[in-house]
Amino acid sequence: MPLDSIHNVINHFEQQPRWRSRGHFRQVLNSWAAVVGDGVARQAAPVRLDQDVLHVAVVNPMWAQTLTLERRRILAKLNDRLHLHLSDIRFSSGDWYRQNKFGKTTTTSAASELPEWLRQHPSYEPRAIPRSPQRPETAEESFERWAGLTQQLAAQQPLCPQCHCHCPTGELKRWGRCSICAVKELKGPVGRHSV
């Protein structure tokens, strides 16, 4: 009796209904970098596929928010490329450090490798991405790293002319103040919506 290659065995299993979602997830993993680009793929990686919802771990909350705004475009590209019927994508920074598979170094990519829509975002701060190759072991260690990075970033950022808090340079260029002050001005008095 001849032995089948591992590739044939895996394909055989993935044809069975119980294993079909694993096959779809493997397809997503293999195509992820091609769909989102190498720069984004270094900061975000799929971790599971659950009832046609793709869960993606991201390196920090800024990436989660930015990619959430782009999720429809990413979802359409994945479905078109892989002929899948994914219904949604959820991004979580918490999954980044919980997954053992992310033992590799996650460093900030050069700005030229990142997509244009991310580089043009007014709150984009490439210095906000952790550069340490080691993952924090405890919640306290993670908090300390975040607090240190936030303090270093704040020391290099300009102040908002209205609230005198540190804010990204892009926000000052776009709105002349931080995004929080800009939103407050758009809303008008509490309980009313400005027209």
mmCIF file of N, CA, C and O in Angstrom, residues 9 15 43 59 173:
data_model
loop_
_atom_site.group_PDB
_atom_site.id
_atom_site.type_symbol
_atom_site.label_atom_id
_atom_site.label_comp_id
_atom_site.label_asym_id
_atom_site.label_seq_id
_atom_site.Cartn_x
_atom_site.Cartn_y
_atom_site.Cartn_z
ATOM 1 N N VAL A 9 -3.056 14.068 2.482
ATOM 2 C CA VAL A 9 -3.820 13.694 3.677
ATOM 3 C C VAL A 9 -4.560 14.905 4.244
ATOM 4 O O VAL A 9 -5.746 14.834 4.575
ATOM 5 N N GLN A 15 -11.676 18.290 3.191
ATOM 6 C CA GLN A 15 -12.881 18.127 2.388
ATOM 7 C C GLN A 15 -14.070 17.676 3.230
ATOM 8 O O GLN A 15 -15.214 17.823 2.822
ATOM 9 N N GLN A 43 2.126 43.446 11.414
ATOM 10 C CA GLN A 43 1.462 44.003 12.589
ATOM 11 C C GLN A 43 0.121 43.331 12.891
ATOM 12 O O GLN A 43 -0.466 43.589 13.945
ATOM 13 N N VAL A 59 -0.959 44.179 16.778
ATOM 14 C CA VAL A 59 0.089 44.496 17.739
ATOM 15 C C VAL A 59 -0.333 45.538 18.774
ATOM 16 O O VAL A 59 0.158 45.522 19.886
ATOM 17 N N LYS A 173 -1.895 69.213 12.127
ATOM 18 C CA LYS A 173 -1.869 69.662 10.735
ATOM 19 C C LYS A 173 -3.266 69.648 10.129
ATOM 20 O O LYS A 173 -3.638 70.537 9.368
#
